[in-house]
Amino acid sequence: MLQQRMDEVRAQVEAALDTAMSALPRGELTDAMRYVCLGGKKLRAFLVMESARLHGVSDQAALPVACAVEALHAYSLAHDDLPAMDNDDLRRGLPTCHVQWSEATAILAGDALQTLAFEMLTDPAIGSAETRVKLIAAFAHAVGPAGMVYGQMMDIAAEGAEIPLDVAGITRMQVAKTGALIAFAAVSGAMIAGAPSEALRVYAAKLGLAFQIHDDILDVTGDEDTTGKRVGKDARAGKATFVSVLGLDAARAREKELVEKAIAALQPYGDEAGNLKELARFVIDRES
Amino acid sequence: MLQQRMDEVRAQVEAALDTAMSALPRGELTDAMRYVCLGGKKLRAFLVMESARLHGVSDQAALPVACAVEALHAYSLAHDDLPAMDNDDLRRGLPTCHVQWSEATAILAGDALQTLAFEMLTDPAIGSAETRVKLIAAFAHAVGPAGMVYGQMMDIAAEGAEIPLDVAGITRMQVAKTGALIAFAAVSGAMIAGAPSEALRVYAAKLGLAFQIHDDILDVTGDEDTTGKRVGKDARAGKATFVSVLGLDAARAREKELVEKAIAALQPYGDEAGNLKELARFVIDRES
């Protein structure tokens, strides 16, 4: 059930992103943008589409938001992977953007994907101009210098610091770096419908942390063929992660506890939130 | 008269940008964002404010747009100066962002400034939600993968190409790289007022090219103390510029001709457009 709906959303979003790219000038920039949007679970898009469905918002209205969230996420990956940042050469089982093309192309493709994300949020299909401006402001807040980019900056600062982050520090960093965009995705459907979003905000906060803890676990227990990215990097870099500070068993206990809290937060939605509940379980069962 | 108004706009915009930065978390990211927004002529902001004044739009409504345009421009400079791009170490008389801080910080400060620019365009002071969404869509189009970033990609591709660009090629590249944002700035006041913008669009097209030709001239005839940036770079890199393909005299004749056309385009506005006419003359008289 979950897998079917995730596949459906992934296909919808990939087709819509492809259509958007087809309207751009042909060349390496567009090719690179398309490349970094390829693959992945499209988990954030799934959150948008399910949040919309829960609030009676049509797929047609939610799709540009789902695409914007994935375009923004793709930009953040292209920039995070750069040599000056995390210096990663493998992502989603493929060479990272700067390896496949060049550093300049990866910087510009990321820049252009951020712009494209905002442009997609102006789509009249989403709703009234008021709704769109409200979404754009919330999106900017989630991904900008008080949100995602701030978290990435904290992450980089922590690597060079003498005292490694503790659990509270890692949590603060991840809430900004990955949590803010996940939260935006999860509440976006409620925002389009003008409905309260507090339950989804709590769900997303727990889900985002569980997701990150599981990423840290996979960096220790996973293999490159399955995860599609390099593993063991954090340990080699001496980087503080949920696993390095909690230990593997406590990290596993913590992610389970978070998933239970995420599911409990969805109680007001009853059975309608079945997919989101399944997603929370999937997040800590996944091997990639 | 022009100088006084330019100083006034620069002070307004720098104060408003400073206020925006003060609302962000303290740290290197915000410091770097502030740093790259410092200095410069704030020519694009001036275009926004004059375009607004010409159409009866208040300074209060236009200011967030002027700030957005300058924040976007500052991001483009921080990224263009990176080692993987133009590899510049001097800008506005100061070390470039990645020299002052680090490559990672320059990438993230640029990323965050792009986000901030879009966030500023959601400011209710600008006007109705319809007006803001219209501006955001036009802005995204001007600075994204069919506008500014596309032009920057063409510029980088040209450097590695076997056949240098001719005048038509340089013009196409610059229309996208620098012209699109200048055009957005110049028409933004008309857009806020819901007025026709064709005259300002023609003005901006001529002004933008004249501006670029003069930049190319200053790279040959200027000195670093006055321009605040390295000179002679294009020639050393064997890069095709308006000066390298036209020669210095023909480039000077061309910029004068463009400025006359820019001024002629403002005829519908009569004496009210005095500042914009003076600005066009200033653009090719300036020494920095």
XYZ file of C-alpha atoms in Angstrom:
576
model
C 0.000 0.000 0.000
C 2.698 2.502 1.057
C 5.091 1.290 -1.629
C 2.425 1.628 -4.318
C 1.557 5.195 -3.308
C 5.273 6.120 -3.042
C 5.906 4.766 -6.528
C 2.907 6.692 -7.832
C 4.094 9.968 -6.290
C 7.641 9.422 -7.511
C 6.398 8.889 -11.060
C 4.146 11.977 -10.909
C 6.905 14.186 -9.539
C 9.584 12.925 -11.901
C 7.282 13.507 -14.878
C 6.403 17.015 -13.725
C 10.041 17.908 -13.054
C 10.917 16.548 -16.480
C 8.259 18.755 -18.074
C 9.647 21.786 -16.238
C 13.170 21.010 -17.453
C 11.937 20.572 -21.014
C 10.823 24.222 -21.015
C 14.392 25.380 -20.250
C 17.156 26.154 -22.765
C 18.933 22.964 -23.805
C 22.483 22.422 -22.660
C 24.733 21.292 -19.847
C 23.020 23.415 -17.190
C 19.624 21.851 -17.798
C 21.170 18.385 -18.209
C 22.875 18.748 -14.832
C 19.691 20.014 -13.166
C 17.819 17.015 -14.545
C 20.615 14.689 -13.408
C 20.548 15.780 -9.770
C 16.750 15.499 -9.649
C 16.904 11.866 -10.797
C 16.383 8.943 -8.451
C 15.994 8.945 -4.715
C 12.927 8.087 -2.718
C 11.130 11.437 -3.235
C 10.137 11.145 0.406
C 9.567 14.896 0.774
C 7.273 14.950 -2.252
C 5.364 12.059 -0.724
C 4.850 14.081 2.458
C 3.474 16.980 0.406
C 1.078 14.785 -1.552
C -0.190 12.917 1.531
C -0.543 16.125 3.519
C -2.618 17.475 0.644
C -4.751 14.344 0.340
C -5.490 14.415 4.095
C -6.909 17.932 3.676
C -8.896 17.396 0.503
C -6.361 19.237 -1.670
C -6.134 17.826 -5.205
C -3.007 16.177 -6.594
C -3.007 18.861 -9.278
C -2.744 21.630 -6.671
C -0.135 19.815 -4.582
C 2.115 18.630 -7.416
C 3.956 21.955 -8.012
C 4.669 22.120 -4.273
C 5.974 18.543 -4.276
C 8.209 19.392 -7.248
C 9.456 22.576 -5.586
C 10.414 20.659 -2.457
C 12.295 18.026 -4.461
C 14.038 20.633 -6.660
C 15.156 22.425 -3.512
C 16.345 19.173 -1.953
C 18.259 18.304 -5.145
C 19.992 21.708 -5.084
C 21.027 21.137 -1.469
C 22.524 17.741 -2.367
C 24.454 19.144 -5.353
C 25.983 21.856 -3.167
C 26.558 19.664 -0.085
C 28.468 17.164 -2.230
C 30.940 19.799 -3.519
C 34.640 19.387 -2.660
C 34.530 22.517 -0.481
C 31.620 21.023 1.491
C 31.200 17.279 2.164
C 33.317 16.245 -0.858
C 31.173 13.264 -1.854
C 31.629 11.414 -5.132
C 28.669 9.016 -5.009
C 24.980 9.797 -4.562
C 21.909 7.726 -5.360
C 24.277 5.166 -6.909
C 25.694 7.632 -9.431
C 28.684 10.001 -9.555
C 27.815 13.279 -7.826
C 27.098 16.294 -9.999
C 30.549 17.890 -9.847
C 32.171 14.536 -10.670
C 29.827 13.915 -13.587
C 30.142 17.494 -14.915
C 32.306 20.049 -13.116
C 32.318 22.097 -9.923
C 31.124 25.189 -11.772
C 28.237 23.252 -13.308
C 27.271 21.751 -9.944
C 27.256 25.189 -8.306
C 25.150 26.693 -11.104
C 22.782 23.718 -11.373
C 22.162 24.002 -7.621
C 21.624 27.745 -7.881
C 19.180 27.268 -10.762
C 17.274 24.515 -8.950
C 16.712 26.805 -5.986
C 15.291 29.438 -8.342
C 13.161 26.830 -10.095
C 11.767 25.699 -6.750
C 10.535 29.203 -5.949
C 9.203 29.641 -9.475
C 7.182 26.433 -9.112
C 5.522 27.804 -5.975
C 4.046 30.648 -8.060
C 2.004 28.122 -10.102
C -1.681 29.205 -10.119
C -2.708 25.521 -9.924
C -1.719 25.593 -6.230
C -4.418 28.056 -5.210
C -5.048 31.738 -4.604
C -2.250 34.291 -4.694
C -2.599 34.609 -0.894
C -2.019 30.862 -0.499
C 0.986 30.903 -2.790
C 2.659 33.868 -1.071
C 2.089 32.241 2.314
C 3.715 29.014 1.052
C 6.635 30.891 -0.512
C 7.336 32.763 2.725
C 7.204 29.550 4.780
C 9.384 27.735 2.246
C 11.979 30.520 2.260
C 12.046 30.444 6.046
C 12.556 26.665 6.068
C 15.404 26.544 3.557
C 17.208 29.843 4.118
C 19.717 31.338 6.555
C 17.576 30.502 9.604
C 16.715 26.989 8.351
C 18.412 24.461 6.077
C 21.435 26.548 5.101
C 21.980 27.529 8.736
C 22.015 23.831 9.648
C 24.513 23.053 6.908
C 26.728 25.864 8.187
C 26.515 24.423 11.736
C 27.443 21.007 10.349
C 30.543 22.380 8.615
C 31.538 24.443 11.654
C 31.232 21.331 13.864
C 33.671 19.390 11.690
C 36.416 21.916 12.298
C 35.621 22.406 15.997
C 37.808 21.065 18.795
C 34.898 19.878 20.931
C 32.566 17.520 19.032
C 28.806 18.091 19.190
C 26.784 16.352 21.872
C 23.301 14.906 21.320
C 21.633 18.275 21.905
C 24.019 19.930 19.433
C 23.531 17.286 16.745
C 19.776 17.529 17.246
C 19.768 21.330 16.903
C 21.888 21.070 13.758
C 19.716 18.385 12.162
C 16.437 20.104 13.066
C 17.639 23.008 10.922
C 19.559 21.112 8.224
C 17.050 18.401 7.352
C 14.098 18.938 9.691
C 12.900 22.320 8.429
C 12.282 21.221 4.837
C 10.670 17.953 5.975
C 8.384 19.974 8.249
C 7.464 22.337 5.417
C 6.622 19.363 3.187
C 4.477 17.728 5.865
C 2.430 20.825 6.673
C 2.141 22.177 3.124
C -1.146 20.400 2.373
C -2.712 21.835 5.524
C -1.405 25.276 4.564
C -2.967 25.034 1.082
C -6.277 24.034 2.670
C -6.021 26.740 5.330
C -6.287 24.028 7.991
C -4.401 23.752 11.323
C -1.026 22.068 10.907
C 0.138 21.457 14.464
C -0.335 17.659 14.407
C 1.621 17.357 11.160
C 4.318 19.652 12.525
C 4.857 17.347 15.509
C 4.774 14.290 13.229
C 7.381 15.855 10.926
C 9.676 16.841 13.790
C 9.783 13.254 15.085
C 9.984 11.764 11.587
C 12.823 14.078 10.555
C 14.969 13.112 13.533
C 14.193 9.408 13.114
C 15.172 9.732 9.449
C 18.487 11.323 10.370
C 19.293 8.795 13.084
C 18.630 6.032 10.566
C 20.932 7.738 8.049
C 23.639 7.744 10.700
C 22.955 4.059 11.405
C 23.181 3.194 7.692
C 26.507 5.028 7.480
C 27.803 2.438 9.984
C 25.864 -0.705 9.070
C 25.010 -0.209 5.382
C 26.954 -0.974 2.235
C 27.537 1.247 -0.760
C 25.709 -0.964 -3.259
C 22.490 -0.790 -1.244
C 22.654 2.794 0.021
C 23.961 4.214 -3.262
C 26.394 6.424 -1.386
C 29.717 6.116 0.403
C 29.447 4.652 3.899
C 31.679 4.949 6.958
C 32.528 8.516 6.024
C 31.432 10.077 9.287
C 33.518 7.723 11.401
C 36.599 8.258 9.209
C 36.119 12.014 9.483
C 35.738 11.706 13.253
C 32.369 13.411 12.928
C 29.888 13.335 15.788
C 26.681 11.529 14.759
C 23.748 10.090 16.678
C 25.502 6.709 16.477
C 28.893 7.975 17.629
C 27.434 9.741 20.667
C 24.608 7.340 21.586
C 26.024 4.023 20.395
C 24.243 1.786 17.894
C 21.749 0.174 20.302
C 20.640 3.422 21.922
C 20.356 5.046 18.481
C 18.062 2.220 17.382
C 15.969 2.586 20.515
C 15.765 6.346 19.968
C 14.596 6.115 16.380
C 11.898 3.580 17.358
C 10.695 5.857 20.128
C 10.561 8.820 17.739
C 8.567 6.826 15.202
C 6.025 5.865 17.865
C 5.666 9.537 18.796
C 5.332 10.511 15.130
C 2.542 7.984 14.678
C 0.821 9.085 17.897
C 0.811 12.685 16.648
C -1.320 11.614 13.682
C -4.130 10.391 15.965
C -6.490 13.283 14.997
C -6.438 12.062 11.390
C -7.445 8.487 12.241
C -7.173 5.840 9.534
C -6.839 8.455 6.805
C -3.234 8.925 7.910
C -2.381 5.277 7.268
C 0.204 6.058 4.624
C 1.999 8.581 6.803
C 2.072 6.086 9.665
C 3.496 3.426 7.363
C 6.015 5.936 6.101
C 7.270 6.552 9.632
C 7.882 2.808 10.066
C 9.509 2.611 6.639
C 11.936 5.406 7.507
C 13.652 3.295 10.169
C 13.329 -0.030 8.316
C 14.860 1.157 5.051
C 18.269 -0.036 3.884
C 18.976 2.926 1.626
C 21.058 65.468 -8.385
C 21.691 61.904 -9.578
C 24.499 61.406 -7.092
C 22.331 62.657 -4.238
C 19.475 60.305 -5.112
C 21.882 57.378 -5.589
C 23.411 58.043 -2.173
C 19.950 58.222 -0.656
C 18.875 54.898 -2.208
C 22.139 53.233 -1.214
C 21.666 54.321 2.390
C 18.021 53.154 2.436
C 18.872 49.761 0.952
C 21.926 49.153 3.113
C 19.924 49.993 6.233
C 17.063 47.688 5.202
C 19.435 44.838 4.332
C 21.160 45.358 7.673
C 17.818 45.114 9.465
C 17.030 41.875 7.612
C 20.412 40.393 8.587
C 19.893 41.420 12.211
C 16.861 39.124 12.350
C 19.003 36.097 11.392
C 20.924 33.788 13.744
C 24.312 35.304 14.610
C 27.416 33.687 13.205
C 29.717 33.338 10.235
C 26.911 32.680 7.742
C 25.124 35.927 8.537
C 28.434 37.809 8.774
C 29.392 36.579 5.311
C 25.963 37.472 3.886
C 26.314 40.968 5.314
C 29.857 41.240 3.948
C 28.939 40.462 0.340
C 26.027 42.911 0.470
C 28.348 45.747 1.535
C 29.508 48.466 -0.838
C 28.972 48.752 -4.548
C 26.866 51.299 -6.359
C 23.482 49.643 -5.657
C 22.627 50.526 -9.237
C 19.935 47.843 -9.491
C 18.247 49.090 -6.330
C 18.313 52.579 -7.789
C 16.514 51.303 -10.892
C 13.814 49.730 -8.702
C 13.298 52.887 -6.644
C 13.191 55.190 -9.681
C 10.893 52.848 -11.578
C 8.607 52.929 -8.539
C 8.751 56.728 -8.158
C 7.875 57.163 -11.850
C 4.691 55.140 -11.280
C 3.583 56.677 -8.002
C 4.702 53.653 -5.963
C 5.931 54.581 -2.469
C 9.517 54.062 -1.319
C 8.096 51.835 1.408
C 6.527 49.483 -1.137
C 9.556 49.449 -3.435
C 12.241 49.019 -0.782
C 11.806 45.246 -0.225
C 12.053 44.775 -4.000
C 15.209 46.894 -4.165
C 16.700 44.833 -1.320
C 15.723 41.561 -2.995
C 17.438 42.609 -6.217
C 20.632 43.592 -4.382
C 20.633 40.422 -2.247
C 20.272 38.364 -5.427
C 23.060 40.332 -7.104
C 25.307 39.860 -4.063
C 24.704 36.078 -4.177
C 25.656 36.005 -7.856
C 28.913 37.852 -7.125
C 29.828 35.528 -4.231
C 29.324 32.475 -6.459
C 30.887 33.983 -9.618
C 34.040 34.830 -7.651
C 34.553 31.223 -6.458
C 37.736 29.396 -7.563
C 35.653 26.980 -9.670
C 34.066 29.931 -11.483
C 35.895 33.223 -12.206
C 38.379 32.753 -9.338
C 38.483 36.401 -8.274
C 40.169 37.566 -5.064
C 39.172 41.256 -5.048
C 35.727 42.797 -5.241
C 34.509 46.275 -4.289
C 38.020 46.915 -2.971
C 37.870 44.036 -0.486
C 38.882 40.354 -0.495
C 36.149 38.247 -2.094
C 33.930 36.184 0.171
C 35.773 32.868 -0.170
C 39.100 34.619 0.484
C 37.757 36.444 3.535
C 36.002 33.338 4.897
C 36.118 30.024 3.021
C 34.732 28.423 -0.109
C 32.064 26.593 1.869
C 30.977 29.820 3.544
C 30.861 31.671 0.212
C 28.720 28.928 -1.336
C 26.315 28.908 1.614
C 26.176 32.701 1.958
C 25.267 32.906 -1.743
C 22.650 30.184 -1.347
C 21.140 31.946 1.654
C 21.105 35.340 -0.083
C 19.132 33.869 -2.957
C 16.580 32.531 -0.465
C 16.502 35.851 1.375
C 15.828 37.660 -1.909
C 12.736 35.561 -2.545
C 11.614 35.916 1.055
C 11.838 39.706 0.766
C 9.506 39.633 -2.233
C 6.779 38.163 -0.009
C 6.733 41.374 2.113
C 3.135 42.652 2.386
C 4.465 46.247 2.173
C 4.975 45.684 -1.572
C 1.292 45.318 -2.367
C -1.412 42.715 -2.871
C -0.654 38.995 -2.899
C -1.361 39.026 -6.670
C 1.284 41.707 -7.175
C 3.829 39.862 -5.070
C 3.313 36.528 -6.836
C 3.612 38.246 -10.207
C 6.882 39.863 -9.116
C 8.240 36.600 -7.696
C 7.502 34.739 -10.939
C 9.155 37.461 -13.051
C 12.130 37.587 -10.693
C 12.588 33.811 -10.823
C 12.451 33.905 -14.600
C 15.079 36.673 -14.735
C 17.608 35.042 -12.415
C 17.082 31.338 -13.017
C 18.085 28.710 -15.581
C 16.652 30.700 -18.500
C 18.103 34.023 -17.276
C 21.102 35.019 -15.159
C 22.371 31.544 -14.318
C 22.021 30.507 -17.963
C 24.158 33.493 -18.952
C 26.801 32.598 -16.384
C 26.854 29.047 -17.761
C 27.297 30.397 -21.330
C 30.138 32.574 -20.049
C 31.934 29.621 -18.487
C 31.347 27.433 -21.546
C 32.784 30.155 -23.795
C 36.021 30.254 -21.813
C 36.706 26.628 -22.535
C 35.539 26.757 -26.165
C 37.906 26.587 -29.129
C 36.116 29.314 -31.091
C 35.755 32.550 -29.106
C 32.391 34.304 -29.014
C 31.629 36.967 -31.606
C 29.709 40.178 -30.856
C 26.347 38.449 -31.261
C 27.447 35.651 -28.921
C 28.789 38.022 -26.257
C 25.581 40.048 -26.512
C 23.370 36.969 -26.076
C 25.429 35.868 -23.106
C 25.347 39.283 -21.408
C 21.641 39.839 -22.076
C 21.042 36.749 -19.954
C 23.876 37.100 -17.426
C 23.501 40.762 -16.455
C 20.648 42.103 -18.595
C 17.774 40.050 -17.199
C 18.144 41.224 -13.584
C 18.698 44.844 -14.678
C 15.526 44.594 -16.779
C 13.569 43.167 -13.844
C 14.776 46.025 -11.624
C 13.843 48.651 -14.188
C 10.316 47.363 -14.822
C 9.510 46.374 -11.224
C 7.969 49.733 -10.311
C 5.660 49.555 -13.314
C 4.757 45.986 -12.357
C 3.842 47.010 -8.806
C 1.662 49.804 -10.202
C 0.112 47.517 -12.814
C 1.327 49.926 -15.507
C 2.797 49.118 -18.960
C 6.529 48.480 -18.787
C 7.622 48.377 -22.436
C 9.472 51.724 -22.421
C 11.432 50.750 -19.311
C 12.163 47.341 -20.794
C 13.774 48.937 -23.863
C 15.642 51.403 -21.639
C 16.961 48.563 -19.478
C 18.059 46.469 -22.455
C 20.183 49.327 -23.821
C 21.431 50.348 -20.376
C 22.410 46.789 -19.488
C 24.539 46.364 -22.601
C 26.123 49.805 -22.223
C 26.936 48.892 -18.610
C 28.619 45.662 -19.705
C 30.590 47.304 -22.510
C 31.839 49.857 -20.006
C 32.830 47.081 -17.605
C 34.853 45.526 -20.423
C 36.446 48.929 -21.164
C 37.353 49.416 -17.486
C 38.977 45.962 -17.447
C 41.376 47.351 -20.078
C 41.734 51.018 -19.110
C 40.971 51.045 -15.377
C 43.210 50.447 -12.387
C 42.554 48.264 -9.377
C 42.545 51.071 -6.805
C 39.725 52.866 -8.618
C 37.650 49.895 -9.808
C 38.069 47.931 -6.588
C 38.597 44.744 -8.562
C 41.354 43.083 -10.558
C 41.789 44.488 -14.078
C 43.219 42.985 -17.251
C 41.849 39.580 -16.292
C 39.833 39.039 -19.456
C 42.793 39.755 -21.741
C 45.094 37.455 -19.728
C 42.471 34.713 -19.905
C 42.114 35.268 -23.662
C 38.411 35.861 -23.061
C 36.289 37.464 -25.781
C 34.825 40.770 -24.596
C 33.186 43.707 -26.344
C 36.599 45.403 -26.327
C 38.518 42.408 -27.659
C 36.134 41.896 -30.578
C 35.200 45.526 -31.356
C 38.373 47.361 -30.319
C 38.412 50.150 -27.754
C 37.207 52.981 -30.017
C 34.298 51.052 -31.504
C 33.323 49.810 -28.031
C 33.202 53.432 -26.822
C 31.112 54.446 -29.819
C 28.771 51.508 -29.211
C 28.176 52.310 -25.542
C 27.433 55.963 -26.404
C 24.947 54.886 -29.059
C 23.252 52.515 -26.593
C 22.970 55.243 -23.975
C 21.332 57.589 -26.491
C 18.825 54.848 -27.332
C 18.208 54.183 -23.643
C 17.469 57.858 -23.057
C 15.244 58.035 -26.131
C 13.188 55.110 -24.830
C 12.274 57.188 -21.758
C 10.599 59.881 -23.861
C 7.062 58.899 -22.709
C 8.037 59.779 -19.132
C 9.277 63.280 -19.989
C 11.238 65.204 -17.344
C 10.132 62.842 -14.600
C 12.706 60.353 -15.922
C 15.570 62.817 -15.408
C 17.363 60.577 -12.897
C 17.179 57.523 -15.148
C 18.541 59.548 -18.068
C 21.382 60.824 -15.915
C 22.009 57.273 -14.756
C 22.451 56.129 -18.357
C 25.121 58.791 -18.905
C 26.747 57.918 -15.593
C 26.998 54.253 -16.552
C 29.477 55.015 -19.354
C 31.296 57.847 -17.565
C 32.013 55.917 -14.378
C 35.527 54.838 -13.451
C 34.494 51.982 -11.163
